[in-house]
XYZ file of C-alpha atoms in Angstrom:
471
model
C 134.544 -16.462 5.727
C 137.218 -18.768 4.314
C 137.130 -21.795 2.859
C 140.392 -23.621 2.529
C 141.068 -26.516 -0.204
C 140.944 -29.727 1.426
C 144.110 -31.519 -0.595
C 143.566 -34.667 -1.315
C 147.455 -35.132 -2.391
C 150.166 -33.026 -4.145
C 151.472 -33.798 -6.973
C 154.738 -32.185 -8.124
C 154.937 -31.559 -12.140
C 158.374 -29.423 -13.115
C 158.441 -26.583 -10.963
C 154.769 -26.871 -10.237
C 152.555 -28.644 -7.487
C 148.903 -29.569 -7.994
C 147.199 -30.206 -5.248
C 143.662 -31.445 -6.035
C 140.864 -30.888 -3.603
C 139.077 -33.771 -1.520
C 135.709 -33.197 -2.577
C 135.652 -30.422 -5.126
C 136.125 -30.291 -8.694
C 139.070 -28.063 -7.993
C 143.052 -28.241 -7.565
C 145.200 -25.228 -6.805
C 148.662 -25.049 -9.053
C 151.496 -23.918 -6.898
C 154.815 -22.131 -8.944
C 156.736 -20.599 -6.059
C 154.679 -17.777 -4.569
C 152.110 -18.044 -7.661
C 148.044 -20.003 -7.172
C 146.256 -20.577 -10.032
C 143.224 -22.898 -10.273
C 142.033 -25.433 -12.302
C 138.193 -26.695 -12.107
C 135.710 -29.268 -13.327
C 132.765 -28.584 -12.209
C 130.982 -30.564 -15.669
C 133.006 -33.111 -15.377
C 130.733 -36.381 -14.996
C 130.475 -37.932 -11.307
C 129.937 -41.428 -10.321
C 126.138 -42.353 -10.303
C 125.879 -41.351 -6.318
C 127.941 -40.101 -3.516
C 131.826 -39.697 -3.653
C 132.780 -42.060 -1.182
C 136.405 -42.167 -2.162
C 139.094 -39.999 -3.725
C 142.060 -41.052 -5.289
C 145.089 -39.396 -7.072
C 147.163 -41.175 -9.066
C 150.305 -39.194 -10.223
C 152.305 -39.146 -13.329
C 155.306 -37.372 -15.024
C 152.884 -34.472 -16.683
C 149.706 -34.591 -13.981
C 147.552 -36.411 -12.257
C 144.726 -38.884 -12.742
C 141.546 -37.738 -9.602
C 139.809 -41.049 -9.717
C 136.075 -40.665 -8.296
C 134.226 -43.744 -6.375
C 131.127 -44.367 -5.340
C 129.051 -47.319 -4.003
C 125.657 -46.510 -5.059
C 123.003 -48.605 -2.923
C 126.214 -51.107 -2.176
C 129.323 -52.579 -2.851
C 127.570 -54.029 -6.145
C 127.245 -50.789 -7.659
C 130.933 -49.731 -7.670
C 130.865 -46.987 -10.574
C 133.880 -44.538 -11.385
C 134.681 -41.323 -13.208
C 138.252 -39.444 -13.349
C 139.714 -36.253 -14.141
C 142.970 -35.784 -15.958
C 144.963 -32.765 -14.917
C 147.869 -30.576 -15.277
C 149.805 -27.541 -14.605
C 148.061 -25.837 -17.657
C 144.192 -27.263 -17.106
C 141.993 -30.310 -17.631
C 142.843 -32.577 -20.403
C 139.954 -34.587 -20.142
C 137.046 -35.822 -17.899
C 135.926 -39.445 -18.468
C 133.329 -42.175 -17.086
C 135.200 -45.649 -15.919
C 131.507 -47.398 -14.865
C 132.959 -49.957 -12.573
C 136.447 -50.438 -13.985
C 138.976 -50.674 -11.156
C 142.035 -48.495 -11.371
C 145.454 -50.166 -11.305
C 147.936 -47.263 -11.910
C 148.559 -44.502 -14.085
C 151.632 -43.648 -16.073
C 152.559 -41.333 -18.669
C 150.746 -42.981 -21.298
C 147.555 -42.569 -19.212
C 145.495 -44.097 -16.657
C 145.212 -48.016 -16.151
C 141.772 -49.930 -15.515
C 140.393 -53.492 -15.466
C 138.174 -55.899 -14.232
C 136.335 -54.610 -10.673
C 135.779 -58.374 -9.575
C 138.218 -59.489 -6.346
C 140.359 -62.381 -6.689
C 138.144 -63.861 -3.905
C 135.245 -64.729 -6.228
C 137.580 -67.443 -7.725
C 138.266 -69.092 -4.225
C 136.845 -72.526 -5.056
C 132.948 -72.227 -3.178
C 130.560 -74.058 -4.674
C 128.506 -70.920 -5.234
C 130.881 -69.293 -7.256
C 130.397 -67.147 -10.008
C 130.608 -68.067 -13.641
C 133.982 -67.752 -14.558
C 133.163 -67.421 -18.289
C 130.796 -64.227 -17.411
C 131.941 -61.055 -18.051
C 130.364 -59.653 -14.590
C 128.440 -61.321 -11.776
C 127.444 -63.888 -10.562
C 125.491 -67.450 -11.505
C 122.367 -68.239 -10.485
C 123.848 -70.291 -7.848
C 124.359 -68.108 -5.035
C 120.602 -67.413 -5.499
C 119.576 -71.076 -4.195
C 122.195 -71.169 -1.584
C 120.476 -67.883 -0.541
C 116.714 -69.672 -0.781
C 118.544 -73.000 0.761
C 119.874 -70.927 3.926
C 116.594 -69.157 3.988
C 114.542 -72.508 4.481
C 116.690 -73.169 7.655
C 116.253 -70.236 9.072
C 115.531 -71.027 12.766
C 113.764 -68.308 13.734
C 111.404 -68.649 10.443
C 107.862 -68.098 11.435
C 108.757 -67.377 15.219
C 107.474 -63.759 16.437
C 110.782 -62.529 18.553
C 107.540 -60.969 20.724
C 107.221 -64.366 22.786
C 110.571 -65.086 23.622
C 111.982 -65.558 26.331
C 114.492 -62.721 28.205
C 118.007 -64.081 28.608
C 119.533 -62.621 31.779
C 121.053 -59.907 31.557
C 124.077 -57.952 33.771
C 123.666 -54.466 34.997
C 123.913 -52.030 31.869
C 126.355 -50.067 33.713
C 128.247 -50.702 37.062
C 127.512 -48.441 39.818
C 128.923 -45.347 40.376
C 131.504 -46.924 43.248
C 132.487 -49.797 41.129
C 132.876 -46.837 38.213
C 134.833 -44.884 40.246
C 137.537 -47.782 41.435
C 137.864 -48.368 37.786
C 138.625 -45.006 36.691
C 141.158 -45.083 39.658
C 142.761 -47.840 38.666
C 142.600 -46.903 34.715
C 144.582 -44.016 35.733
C 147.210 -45.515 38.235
C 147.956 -47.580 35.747
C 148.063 -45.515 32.848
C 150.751 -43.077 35.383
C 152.464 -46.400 35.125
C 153.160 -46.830 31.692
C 154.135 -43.239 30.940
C 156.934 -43.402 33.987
C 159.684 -45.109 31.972
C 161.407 -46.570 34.861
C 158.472 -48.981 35.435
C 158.350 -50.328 32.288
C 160.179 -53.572 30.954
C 160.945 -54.971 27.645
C 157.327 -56.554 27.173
C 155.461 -52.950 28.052
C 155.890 -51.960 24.659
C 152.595 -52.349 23.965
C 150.486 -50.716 27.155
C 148.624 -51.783 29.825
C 145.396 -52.589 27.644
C 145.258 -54.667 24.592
C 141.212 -53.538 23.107
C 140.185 -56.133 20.583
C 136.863 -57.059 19.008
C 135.716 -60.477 18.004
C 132.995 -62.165 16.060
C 131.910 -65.935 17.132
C 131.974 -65.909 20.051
C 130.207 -67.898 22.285
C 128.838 -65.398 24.402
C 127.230 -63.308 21.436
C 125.497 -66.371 20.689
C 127.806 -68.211 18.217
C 127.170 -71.726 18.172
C 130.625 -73.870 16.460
C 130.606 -76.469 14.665
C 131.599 -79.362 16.302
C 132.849 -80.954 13.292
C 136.257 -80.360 11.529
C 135.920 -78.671 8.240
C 136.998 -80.938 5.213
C 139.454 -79.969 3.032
C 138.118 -77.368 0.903
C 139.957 -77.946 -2.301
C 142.137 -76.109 -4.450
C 141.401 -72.442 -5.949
C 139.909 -71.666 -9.046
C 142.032 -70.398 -11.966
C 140.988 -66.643 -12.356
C 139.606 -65.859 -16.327
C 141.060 -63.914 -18.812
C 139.954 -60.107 -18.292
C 140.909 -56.696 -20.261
C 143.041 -53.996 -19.237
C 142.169 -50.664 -20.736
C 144.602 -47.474 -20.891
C 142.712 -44.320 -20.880
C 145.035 -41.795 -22.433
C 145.484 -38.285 -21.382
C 143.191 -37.076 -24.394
C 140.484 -39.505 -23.734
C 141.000 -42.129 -26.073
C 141.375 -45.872 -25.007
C 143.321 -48.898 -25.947
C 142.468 -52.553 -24.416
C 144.975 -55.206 -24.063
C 143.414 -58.777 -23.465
C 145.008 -60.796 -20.531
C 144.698 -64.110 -19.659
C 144.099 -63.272 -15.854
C 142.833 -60.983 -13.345
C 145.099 -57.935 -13.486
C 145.310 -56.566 -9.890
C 147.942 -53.788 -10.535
C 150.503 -51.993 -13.243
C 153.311 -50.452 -12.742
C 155.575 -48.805 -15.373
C 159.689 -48.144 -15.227
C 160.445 -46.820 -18.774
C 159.453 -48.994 -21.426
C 158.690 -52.076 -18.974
C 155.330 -52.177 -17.765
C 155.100 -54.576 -14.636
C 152.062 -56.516 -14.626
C 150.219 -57.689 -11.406
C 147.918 -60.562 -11.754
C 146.160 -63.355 -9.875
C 146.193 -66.567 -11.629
C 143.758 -68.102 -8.938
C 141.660 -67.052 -6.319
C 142.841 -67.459 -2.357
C 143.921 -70.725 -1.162
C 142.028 -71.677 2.085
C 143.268 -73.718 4.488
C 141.297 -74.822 8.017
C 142.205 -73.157 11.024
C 142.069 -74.383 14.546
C 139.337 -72.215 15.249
C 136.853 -74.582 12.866
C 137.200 -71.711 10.606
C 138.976 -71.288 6.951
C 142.501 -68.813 6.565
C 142.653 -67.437 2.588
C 146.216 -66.916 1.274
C 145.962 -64.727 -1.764
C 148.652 -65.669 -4.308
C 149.739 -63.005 -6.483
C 152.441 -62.956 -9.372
C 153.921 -60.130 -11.564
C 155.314 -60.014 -15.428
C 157.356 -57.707 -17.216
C 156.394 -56.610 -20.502
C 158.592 -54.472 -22.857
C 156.715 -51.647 -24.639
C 159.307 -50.198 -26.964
C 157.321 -51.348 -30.094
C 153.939 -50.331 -28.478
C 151.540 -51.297 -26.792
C 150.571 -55.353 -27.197
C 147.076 -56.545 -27.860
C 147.341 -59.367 -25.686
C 149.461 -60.210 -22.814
C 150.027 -64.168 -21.789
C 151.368 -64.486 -18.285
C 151.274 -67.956 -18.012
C 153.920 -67.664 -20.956
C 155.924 -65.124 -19.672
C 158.582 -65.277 -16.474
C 156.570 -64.503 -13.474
C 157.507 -63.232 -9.901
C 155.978 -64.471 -6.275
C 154.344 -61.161 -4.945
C 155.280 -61.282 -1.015
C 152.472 -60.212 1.063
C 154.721 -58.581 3.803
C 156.395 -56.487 0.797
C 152.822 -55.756 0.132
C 151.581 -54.612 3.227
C 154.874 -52.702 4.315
C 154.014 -50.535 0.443
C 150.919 -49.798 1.958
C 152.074 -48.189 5.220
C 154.826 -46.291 3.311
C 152.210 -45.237 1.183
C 149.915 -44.007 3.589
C 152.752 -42.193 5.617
C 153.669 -40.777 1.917
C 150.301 -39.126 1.755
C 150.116 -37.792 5.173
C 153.274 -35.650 4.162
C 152.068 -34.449 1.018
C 148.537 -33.358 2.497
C 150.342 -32.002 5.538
C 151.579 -28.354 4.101
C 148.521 -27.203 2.046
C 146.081 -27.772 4.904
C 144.035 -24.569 5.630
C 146.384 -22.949 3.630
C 144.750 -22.304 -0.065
C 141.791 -19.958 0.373
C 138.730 -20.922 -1.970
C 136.264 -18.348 -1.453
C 135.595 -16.551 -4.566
C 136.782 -19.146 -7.263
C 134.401 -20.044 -10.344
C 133.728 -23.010 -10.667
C 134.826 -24.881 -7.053
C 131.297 -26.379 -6.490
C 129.591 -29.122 -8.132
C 126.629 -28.508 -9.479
C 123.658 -29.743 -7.336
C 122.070 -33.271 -8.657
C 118.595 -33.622 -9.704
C 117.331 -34.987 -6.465
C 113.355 -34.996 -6.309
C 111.339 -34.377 -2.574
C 110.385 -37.477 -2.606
C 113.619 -39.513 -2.900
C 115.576 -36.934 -0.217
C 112.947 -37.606 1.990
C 113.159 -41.356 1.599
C 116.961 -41.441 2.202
C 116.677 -39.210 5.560
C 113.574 -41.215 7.058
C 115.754 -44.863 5.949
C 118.711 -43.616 8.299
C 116.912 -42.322 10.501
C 115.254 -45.820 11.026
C 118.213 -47.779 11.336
C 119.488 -45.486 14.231
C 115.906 -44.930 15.864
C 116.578 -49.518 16.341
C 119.441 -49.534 17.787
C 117.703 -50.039 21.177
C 115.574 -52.766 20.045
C 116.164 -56.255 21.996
C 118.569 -58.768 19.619
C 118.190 -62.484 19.326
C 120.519 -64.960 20.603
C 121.027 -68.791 21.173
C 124.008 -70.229 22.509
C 125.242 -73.889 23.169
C 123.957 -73.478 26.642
C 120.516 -72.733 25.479
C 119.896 -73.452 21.536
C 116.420 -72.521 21.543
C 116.650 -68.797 21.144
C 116.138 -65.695 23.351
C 115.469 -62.280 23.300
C 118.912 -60.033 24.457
C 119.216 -56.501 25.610
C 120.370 -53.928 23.503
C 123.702 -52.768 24.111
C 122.243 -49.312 23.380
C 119.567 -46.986 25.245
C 118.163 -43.980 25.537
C 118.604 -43.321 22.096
C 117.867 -39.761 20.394
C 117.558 -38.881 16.833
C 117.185 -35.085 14.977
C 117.773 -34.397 11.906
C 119.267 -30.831 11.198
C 120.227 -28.746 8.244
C 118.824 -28.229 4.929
C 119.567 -30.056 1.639
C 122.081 -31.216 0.558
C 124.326 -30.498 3.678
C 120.968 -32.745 5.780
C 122.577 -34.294 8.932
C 121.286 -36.933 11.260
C 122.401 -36.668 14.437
C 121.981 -39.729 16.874
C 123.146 -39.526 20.337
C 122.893 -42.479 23.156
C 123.945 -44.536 26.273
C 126.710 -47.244 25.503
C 126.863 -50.382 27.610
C 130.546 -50.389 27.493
C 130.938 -46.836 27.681
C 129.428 -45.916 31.127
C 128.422 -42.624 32.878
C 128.701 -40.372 29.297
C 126.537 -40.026 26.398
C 127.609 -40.495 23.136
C 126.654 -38.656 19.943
C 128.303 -38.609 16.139
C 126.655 -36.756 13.234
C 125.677 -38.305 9.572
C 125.655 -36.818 6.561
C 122.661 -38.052 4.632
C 123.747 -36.562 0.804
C 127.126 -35.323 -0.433
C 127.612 -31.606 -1.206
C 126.290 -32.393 -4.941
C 122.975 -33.722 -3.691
C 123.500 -37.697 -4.104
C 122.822 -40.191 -1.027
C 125.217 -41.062 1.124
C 126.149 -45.097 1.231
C 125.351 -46.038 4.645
C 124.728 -49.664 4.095
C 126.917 -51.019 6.968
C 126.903 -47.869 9.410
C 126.102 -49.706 12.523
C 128.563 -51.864 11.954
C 130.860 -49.101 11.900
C 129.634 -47.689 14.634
C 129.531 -50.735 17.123
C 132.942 -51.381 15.554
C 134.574 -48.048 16.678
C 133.192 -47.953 20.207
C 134.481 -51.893 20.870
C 137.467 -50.793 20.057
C 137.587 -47.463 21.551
C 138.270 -45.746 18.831
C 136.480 -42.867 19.983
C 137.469 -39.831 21.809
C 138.883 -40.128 25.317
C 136.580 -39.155 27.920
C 137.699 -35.740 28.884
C 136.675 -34.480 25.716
C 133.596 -34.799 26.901
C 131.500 -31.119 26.851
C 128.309 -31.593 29.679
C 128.565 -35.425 29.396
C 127.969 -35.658 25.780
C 131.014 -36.835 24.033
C 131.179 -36.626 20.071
C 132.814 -39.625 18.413
């Protein structure tokens, strides 16, 4: 049975092309008609699942940067791989350095905090810190805790809010799906279109506030929130191709390098976002970024000043539009080495399986299976209307879990009835560890979930196999 390389990129070095795998410690180097393969399988892994790949490319190689969340998006720790068209140079742990780019020299990392923690709150964290946060947001947490309206109320003895039908009946199902279609017929016939079509019939969108999820406003205008705070002075570390490391002290949060001969371009934030109030009673955050130029032809500095250097407005449009590019840019490279580079038989392709204990596999299966196994269970909601609160139906029912498949490749498999999906059953599949053995990061997975299905981006019905469709 095959097993085809799952490229994460390609990366094109002379007359060869490496093209790493997605999730094992394994790239394929292409010369012409000639595969040879490089693998890793020691190489040290983040401390628990891979929830991200990421390939940076240089003149000589490429940098596979490893990511994982642990139990959140507070335990961001990194490794990487350097490789080329003749093997490994060197496998390294980053903790939870962020990586910023990768050039010739080597790879680029700094500080993992966001911008965003220097927005001006009043629970900030300490700027002078090297990592996390003040005590502060601890007694905002105890503060919001103590006015917790539901504190000390059993959700048992409330009251029902009224509720529609969970479905509309088959008729009023049936007129929809009639008019769904008539006017879908409409959209693909070009002559009934006009210059405002562009767009479709339907416009899906998911919001949170609102006032009929229970979101109570504020009636009163937010103040002024104040300016940003200036963002602290934070290292940038090269890891070179070897392994070794140099550290170059900046005055603020790097958020990117880029390098065009001897000018490495610097991307920083002096500040955290600027918010502003919105009509909505809510807050928009402008992030302000800036870049330098620094000239390397006597080496590399030891410090790097940017508030004494010439600096650059970063353009958020410019920034998004890189990002698309970028993304198409991928899709290309991945596109010709799909199911195309056989694996089966090649040393070394697999990690090696992590010291996971009974005890702690069990734990992880029976703590997602829990979370899915609720999804049916009433919510509680209060509205202007009615501010004392009520129990609300579930927008979920009939819901199934199994679990199938041995350790690691476990899967929980939860399948259900979707108020705004009517007459089919739903059902996606979870991996509970990665193929090394750690636990999967599924910390916001019904968020996810409820996420994709409000925005229908799911299957369309017909793909539907006895009623069940897989999402």
């Amino acid at each position: 049975m095959s097993s085809f390389l799952d490229p994460a990129d390609a990366v094109a070095v002379g007359d060869a092309t490496i093209v790493p795998d997605a999730t094992r410690p394994v790239a394929a180097v292409v010369t012409g008609d000639d595969v040879r393969w490089v693998t890793w399988p020691d190489a040290p892994l983040p401390d628990g699942a891979v929830d991200d790949v990421r390939v940076l490319a240089t003149t000589d190689g490429a940098w596979i940067v490893y990511g994982s969340n642990g139990d959140g998006d507070d335990a961001v720790s990194r490794s990487a791989v350097h490789v080329t068209p003749t093997g490994v140079t060197c496998a390294v742990e980053l903790g939870d350095r962020r990586p910023h780019g990768a050039d010739v020299d080597g790879l680029w990392i700094g500080d993992p905090r966001p911008a965003s923690m220097w927005d001006g709150e009043d629970d900030d964290v300490d700027v002078d810190a090297d990592a996390g946060g003040s005590d502060d947001s601890d007694d905002a947490d105890a503060a919001a805790d103590a006015d917790d309206p539901l504190d000390g109320v059993d959700p048992e003895t409330l009251p029902w809010a009224p509720a529609e039908p969970f479905w509309p009946t088959p008729e009023e199902w049936a007129a929809t799906l009639e008019t769904e279609a008539a006017a879908e017929h409409d959209h693909d016939d070009p002559e009934l279109l006009d210059d405002e079509d562009d767009g479709g019939p339907y416009t899906w969108s998911i919001g949170f506030g609102d006032e009929s999820d229970g979101f109570v406003p504020s009636m009163e205008p937010l103040a002024d929130p104040g300016p940003p705070l200036p963002t602290p002075a934070t290292d940038l570390v090269l890891v070179r191709p070897d392994g070794s490391r140099a550290t170059i002290a900046v005055d603020h949060l790097v958020e990117g390098v880029g390098r065009e001969g001897s000018v490495l371009t610097v991307r920083y934030a002096p500040t955290g976002p600027r918010r502003t109030p919105d009509s909505a009673g809510g807050l928009d955050y402008t992030y302000q970024y800036r870049e330098v130029d620094v000239d390397l032809s006597d080496g590399l500095p030891t410090t790097i000043t940017t508030d004494a250097l010439p600096a650059r407005t970063v353009d958020e449009d410019e920034d998004e539009s890189s990002w698309e590019a970028e993304e198409a840019r991928l899709e290309a490279a991945r596109a010709p080495w799909i199911e195309r580079l056989d694996l089966t038989g090649v040393e070394g392709a697999r990690w090696p399986l992590h010291d996971t204990d009974d005890s702690t596999k069990a734990q992880a299966v029976a703590a997602l299976v829990g979370v899915f196994e609720s999804l049916a269970e009433p919510g509680i909601l209060w509205t202007r209307e009615h501010p004392e609160p009520r129990r609300a139906a579930s927008a979920y029912r009939a819901v199934e879990v199994v679990v199938e498949g041995e350790w690691p490749a476990t899967e929980v498999v939860v399948s259900f009835e979707h108020s705004d999906v009517p007459y089919l059953r739903l059902r996606r599949r979870y991996r509970v560890f990665d193929d090394a053995g750690h636990v999967e990061d599924w910390t916001y997975v019904t968020v996810y979930l409820e996420e994709d299905i409000a925005t229908r981006d799911i299957p369309a019905r017909d793909a539907a196999v006895d009623g069940v469709l897989d999402i």
